[in-house]
CSV table of C-alpha atoms in Angstrom, one decimal:
chain,number,residue,atom,x,y,z
A,1,MET,CA,-42.1,-6.7,49.6
A,2,PRO,CA,-44.8,-7.0,46.9
A,3,ILE,CA,-44.1,-5.8,43.4
A,4,PRO,CA,-46.1,-2.6,42.6
A,5,GLN,CA,-48.9,-3.3,40.2
A,6,SER,CA,-47.6,-0.8,37.7
A,7,LEU,CA,-44.1,-2.5,37.5
A,8,SER,CA,-45.7,-5.9,37.3
A,9,SER,CA,-47.9,-4.8,34.4
A,10,MET,CA,-44.8,-3.3,32.7
A,11,SER,CA,-42.9,-6.6,33.0
A,12,ARG,CA,-45.8,-8.4,31.4
A,13,ARG,CA,-45.7,-6.0,28.5
A,14,LEU,CA,-41.9,-6.3,28.1
A,15,LEU,CA,-41.7,-10.1,28.2
A,16,PRO,CA,-43.0,-10.7,24.6
A,17,LEU,CA,-40.5,-8.1,23.3
A,18,VAL,CA,-37.6,-9.8,25.2
A,19,ALA,CA,-38.7,-13.1,23.8
A,20,ILE,CA,-38.8,-11.9,20.2
A,21,LEU,CA,-35.5,-10.0,20.1
A,22,PRO,CA,-33.3,-13.1,19.4
A,23,LEU,CA,-35.8,-14.1,16.6
A,24,ILE,CA,-35.4,-10.6,15.0
A,25,GLY,CA,-31.6,-11.0,15.1
A,26,LEU,CA,-31.8,-14.4,13.5
A,27,LEU,CA,-34.1,-13.3,10.7
A,28,SER,CA,-31.9,-10.3,9.9
A,29,GLY,CA,-28.7,-12.3,9.9
A,30,PHE,CA,-27.0,-10.1,12.5
A,31,LEU,CA,-26.9,-11.9,15.8
A,32,PRO,CA,-24.6,-9.9,18.1
A,33,LEU,CA,-21.2,-11.4,18.4
A,34,ASP,CA,-18.5,-11.0,21.0
A,35,SER,CA,-17.7,-7.3,21.3
A,36,SER,CA,-14.0,-7.8,21.9
A,37,ARG,CA,-11.5,-7.4,19.1
A,38,PRO,CA,-10.7,-10.5,17.1
A,39,GLU,CA,-7.8,-12.7,18.3
A,40,ASN,CA,-4.4,-12.9,16.7
A,41,LEU,CA,-4.2,-16.4,15.3
A,42,GLN,CA,-0.4,-16.4,15.3
A,43,GLY,CA,0.9,-19.1,17.6
A,44,ASN,CA,-2.6,-20.2,18.7
A,45,THR,CA,-2.5,-23.8,17.6
A,46,ALA,CA,-6.1,-24.5,18.6
A,47,LEU,CA,-7.6,-21.6,16.6
A,48,GLN,CA,-5.4,-22.4,13.7
A,49,GLN,CA,-6.8,-26.0,13.7
A,50,GLN,CA,-10.3,-24.6,13.8
A,51,LEU,CA,-9.4,-22.3,10.9
A,52,ARG,CA,-8.3,-25.3,8.8
A,53,GLU,CA,-11.3,-27.4,9.7
A,54,HIS,CA,-13.8,-24.5,8.9
A,55,TRP,CA,-11.8,-23.9,5.7
A,56,GLN,CA,-12.3,-27.5,4.6
A,57,GLN,CA,-16.0,-27.1,5.2
A,58,GLY,CA,-16.2,-23.9,3.3
A,59,ASP,CA,-17.5,-21.9,6.3
A,60,LEU,CA,-15.3,-18.8,6.2
A,61,ILE,CA,-15.4,-15.3,4.9
A,62,VAL,CA,-11.9,-13.8,4.8
A,63,LEU,CA,-11.4,-10.0,4.5
A,64,VAL,CA,-7.9,-9.2,3.2
A,65,ARG,CA,-6.7,-5.7,3.3
A,66,HIS,CA,-4.8,-4.6,0.2
A,67,ALA,CA,-1.0,-4.6,0.2
A,68,GLU,CA,1.2,-1.6,0.7
A,69,ARG,CA,-0.2,1.4,-1.3
A,70,CYS,CA,2.3,3.3,-3.3
A,71,ASP,CA,1.0,6.8,-2.8
A,72,ARG,CA,1.8,6.5,0.9
A,73,SER,CA,5.2,4.9,0.6
A,74,SER,CA,8.7,5.8,-0.6
A,75,SER,CA,9.1,2.3,-2.0
A,76,PRO,CA,9.0,1.8,-5.8
A,77,CYS,CA,5.5,1.4,-7.4
A,78,LEU,CA,4.5,-1.9,-9.0
A,79,ALA,CA,2.9,0.3,-11.8
A,80,SER,CA,0.7,3.3,-11.2
A,81,ALA,CA,1.0,5.3,-8.0
A,82,GLU,CA,-2.6,4.5,-7.4
A,83,GLY,CA,-1.7,0.9,-6.9
A,84,ILE,CA,0.6,-1.0,-4.6
A,85,THR,CA,4.4,-1.1,-4.2
A,86,VAL,CA,6.7,-3.8,-5.6
A,87,ARG,CA,7.3,-4.8,-2.0
A,88,GLY,CA,3.6,-5.0,-1.4
A,89,SER,CA,3.2,-7.3,-4.5
A,90,ARG,CA,5.8,-9.7,-3.1
A,91,SER,CA,4.0,-9.7,0.3
A,92,ALA,CA,0.7,-10.4,-1.5
A,93,HIS,CA,2.2,-13.2,-3.5
A,94,GLU,CA,3.5,-14.9,-0.3
A,95,LEU,CA,0.0,-14.4,1.2
A,96,GLY,CA,-1.5,-16.1,-1.8
A,97,GLN,CA,0.8,-19.1,-1.2
A,98,GLY,CA,-0.7,-19.3,2.3
A,99,PHE,CA,-4.2,-19.5,0.9
A,100,ALA,CA,-3.0,-22.0,-1.7
A,101,ALA,CA,-1.7,-24.2,1.1
A,102,LEU,CA,-5.2,-24.2,2.6
A,103,GLY,CA,-6.6,-25.1,-0.8
A,104,LEU,CA,-8.5,-22.9,-3.3
A,105,GLY,CA,-10.8,-25.5,-4.8
A,106,ASN,CA,-13.6,-24.4,-2.6
A,107,ALA,CA,-12.9,-20.7,-2.5
A,108,ASP,CA,-14.3,-17.7,-4.4
A,109,VAL,CA,-12.3,-14.5,-4.7
A,110,LEU,CA,-13.7,-11.0,-5.1
A,111,SER,CA,-11.7,-7.7,-5.1
A,112,SER,CA,-12.5,-4.0,-4.7
A,113,ASP,CA,-12.5,-2.1,-8.0
A,114,GLN,CA,-9.6,0.1,-6.7
A,115,LEU,CA,-6.3,-0.6,-8.4
A,116,ARG,CA,-4.5,-1.3,-5.1
A,117,ALA,CA,-6.9,-4.0,-4.2
A,118,ALA,CA,-7.1,-5.5,-7.7
A,119,GLN,CA,-3.3,-5.6,-7.9
A,120,THR,CA,-3.2,-7.3,-4.5
A,121,ALA,CA,-5.6,-10.0,-5.6
A,122,GLU,CA,-3.8,-10.6,-8.8
A,123,SER,CA,-0.4,-10.9,-7.0
A,124,MET,CA,-2.0,-13.3,-4.6
A,125,PHE,CA,-3.6,-15.6,-7.1
A,126,ASP,CA,-1.9,-14.9,-10.4
A,127,GLN,CA,-5.2,-14.1,-12.2
A,128,THR,CA,-7.3,-11.1,-12.8
A,129,PRO,CA,-9.9,-10.8,-10.0
A,130,VAL,CA,-13.6,-10.3,-10.2
A,131,GLU,CA,-14.1,-6.7,-9.1
A,132,GLN,CA,-16.9,-5.4,-6.9
A,133,PRO,CA,-17.5,-1.7,-6.2
A,134,TRP,CA,-19.1,-2.5,-2.8
A,135,LEU,CA,-15.8,-3.7,-1.5
A,136,TYR,CA,-14.6,-0.1,-1.5
A,137,ASP,CA,-17.9,1.8,-1.1
A,138,CYS,CA,-19.1,-0.3,1.8
A,139,GLN,CA,-20.7,2.5,4.0
A,140,GLY,CA,-22.3,0.3,6.7
A,141,ALA,CA,-23.3,-2.5,4.4
A,142,MET,CA,-20.1,-4.6,4.4
A,143,LEU,CA,-21.4,-7.5,6.4
A,144,GLN,CA,-24.7,-7.6,4.6
A,145,LYS,CA,-23.0,-7.6,1.2
A,146,ALA,CA,-20.5,-10.3,2.2
A,147,LEU,CA,-23.3,-12.6,3.4
A,148,GLU,CA,-25.2,-12.0,0.1
A,149,HIS,CA,-22.1,-13.2,-1.9
A,150,LYS,CA,-21.2,-16.1,0.4
A,151,VAL,CA,-22.1,-19.5,-1.2
A,152,ALA,CA,-22.8,-22.4,1.2
A,153,HIS,CA,-19.8,-24.7,1.7
A,154,ARG,CA,-17.5,-22.3,-0.2
A,155,ASN,CA,-15.1,-19.9,1.4
A,156,LEU,CA,-15.2,-16.3,0.3
A,157,ILE,CA,-12.1,-14.2,0.0
A,158,LEU,CA,-12.7,-10.5,-0.2
A,159,VAL,CA,-9.7,-8.2,-1.0
A,160,THR,CA,-10.8,-4.9,0.4
A,161,HIS,CA,-9.8,-1.8,2.4
A,162,SER,CA,-9.2,-1.1,6.1
A,163,GLU,CA,-12.4,1.0,6.3
A,164,CYS,CA,-14.5,-1.8,5.1
A,165,ILE,CA,-12.9,-4.3,7.4
A,166,GLU,CA,-13.6,-2.0,10.3
A,167,ASP,CA,-17.1,-1.5,9.0
A,168,LEU,CA,-17.8,-5.2,9.3
A,169,GLU,CA,-16.4,-5.3,12.8
A,170,HIS,CA,-18.7,-2.4,13.8
A,171,SER,CA,-21.6,-4.4,12.4
A,172,VAL,CA,-20.9,-7.3,14.8
A,173,SER,CA,-20.4,-5.0,17.8
A,174,VAL,CA,-16.7,-4.6,17.9
A,175,THR,CA,-16.7,-1.1,19.5
A,176,ASP,CA,-13.1,-0.1,18.8
A,177,PRO,CA,-11.7,-1.9,15.8
A,178,ALA,CA,-8.0,-1.6,15.2
A,179,THR,CA,-6.8,-0.5,11.8
A,180,PRO,CA,-5.7,-3.7,10.1
A,181,ASP,CA,-2.1,-4.0,8.7
A,182,TYR,CA,-1.5,-4.2,5.0
A,183,ALA,CA,-2.3,-7.6,3.6
A,184,SER,CA,-3.6,-8.9,6.9
A,185,SER,CA,-6.6,-11.3,6.9
A,186,LEU,CA,-9.6,-11.4,9.1
A,187,PHE,CA,-11.4,-14.7,9.3
A,188,VAL,CA,-15.2,-14.7,9.9
A,189,LEU,CA,-17.1,-17.9,10.5
A,190,SER,CA,-20.3,-17.9,8.5
A,191,ASP,CA,-22.9,-20.5,7.3
A,192,GLY,CA,-23.8,-18.2,4.4
A,193,ARG,CA,-26.8,-16.7,6.2
A,194,THR,CA,-25.3,-15.3,9.4
A,195,ALA,CA,-21.9,-14.3,10.7
A,196,THR,CA,-21.5,-16.4,13.8
A,197,GLN,CA,-17.9,-15.7,15.0
A,198,LEU,CA,-14.9,-13.5,14.3
A,199,LEU,CA,-12.4,-16.4,14.4
A,200,GLY,CA,-9.4,-14.1,14.3
A,201,TYR,CA,-6.8,-12.5,12.1
A,202,LEU,CA,-3.3,-13.1,10.7
A,203,ASP,CA,-0.8,-10.6,9.5
A,204,ALA,CA,0.7,-11.3,6.1
A,205,ASP,CA,4.1,-12.3,7.6
A,206,ARG,CA,2.7,-14.3,10.5
A,207,TRP,CA,1.1,-17.2,8.7
A,208,PRO,CA,2.1,-20.7,10.1
A,209,THR,CA,5.1,-22.2,8.5
A,210,ARG,CA,4.1,-24.0,5.4
């Protein structure tokens, strides 16, 4: 059956738009990713190997949720109730050992300016972190800000909050992000201009044996 002239004309008008959409995504740095939730890297040998290879190349942005917050726990506080617990500090220290095993020579570390995030970063790396307000006040800009701070061939570790991790996942079309656990890490593959893949996540106590 012949295509009606009106539909044919509409198709010709739409073709240039369809052709330019990928270019718009490329220029903006937000190519749509897989809309499924990121994979758990625990026990996935192939993905863990990919993680190590991309880490060596400096191609990763890692979003780490702060450790257990004291104002929502009955466990003893590390210091102020606005910070993390003693138990959370130990968990963060062990997490830092996992990152140290990967190698920190090609990694930059930024932390939210909230005490619970700053304490987490300090427990992880035994040094005062560089604090960034946008790692708490992300409001739809988490992915954009992360890409702005990613240096080519250097991994970027961001100690942040569950809302900001979910914010980034929303930006790459994860429709229903799960709330990340305390001190869990989400690994995002990036060349410094775009986010190309949510590689997966690891809970703090589920890192490979070192």
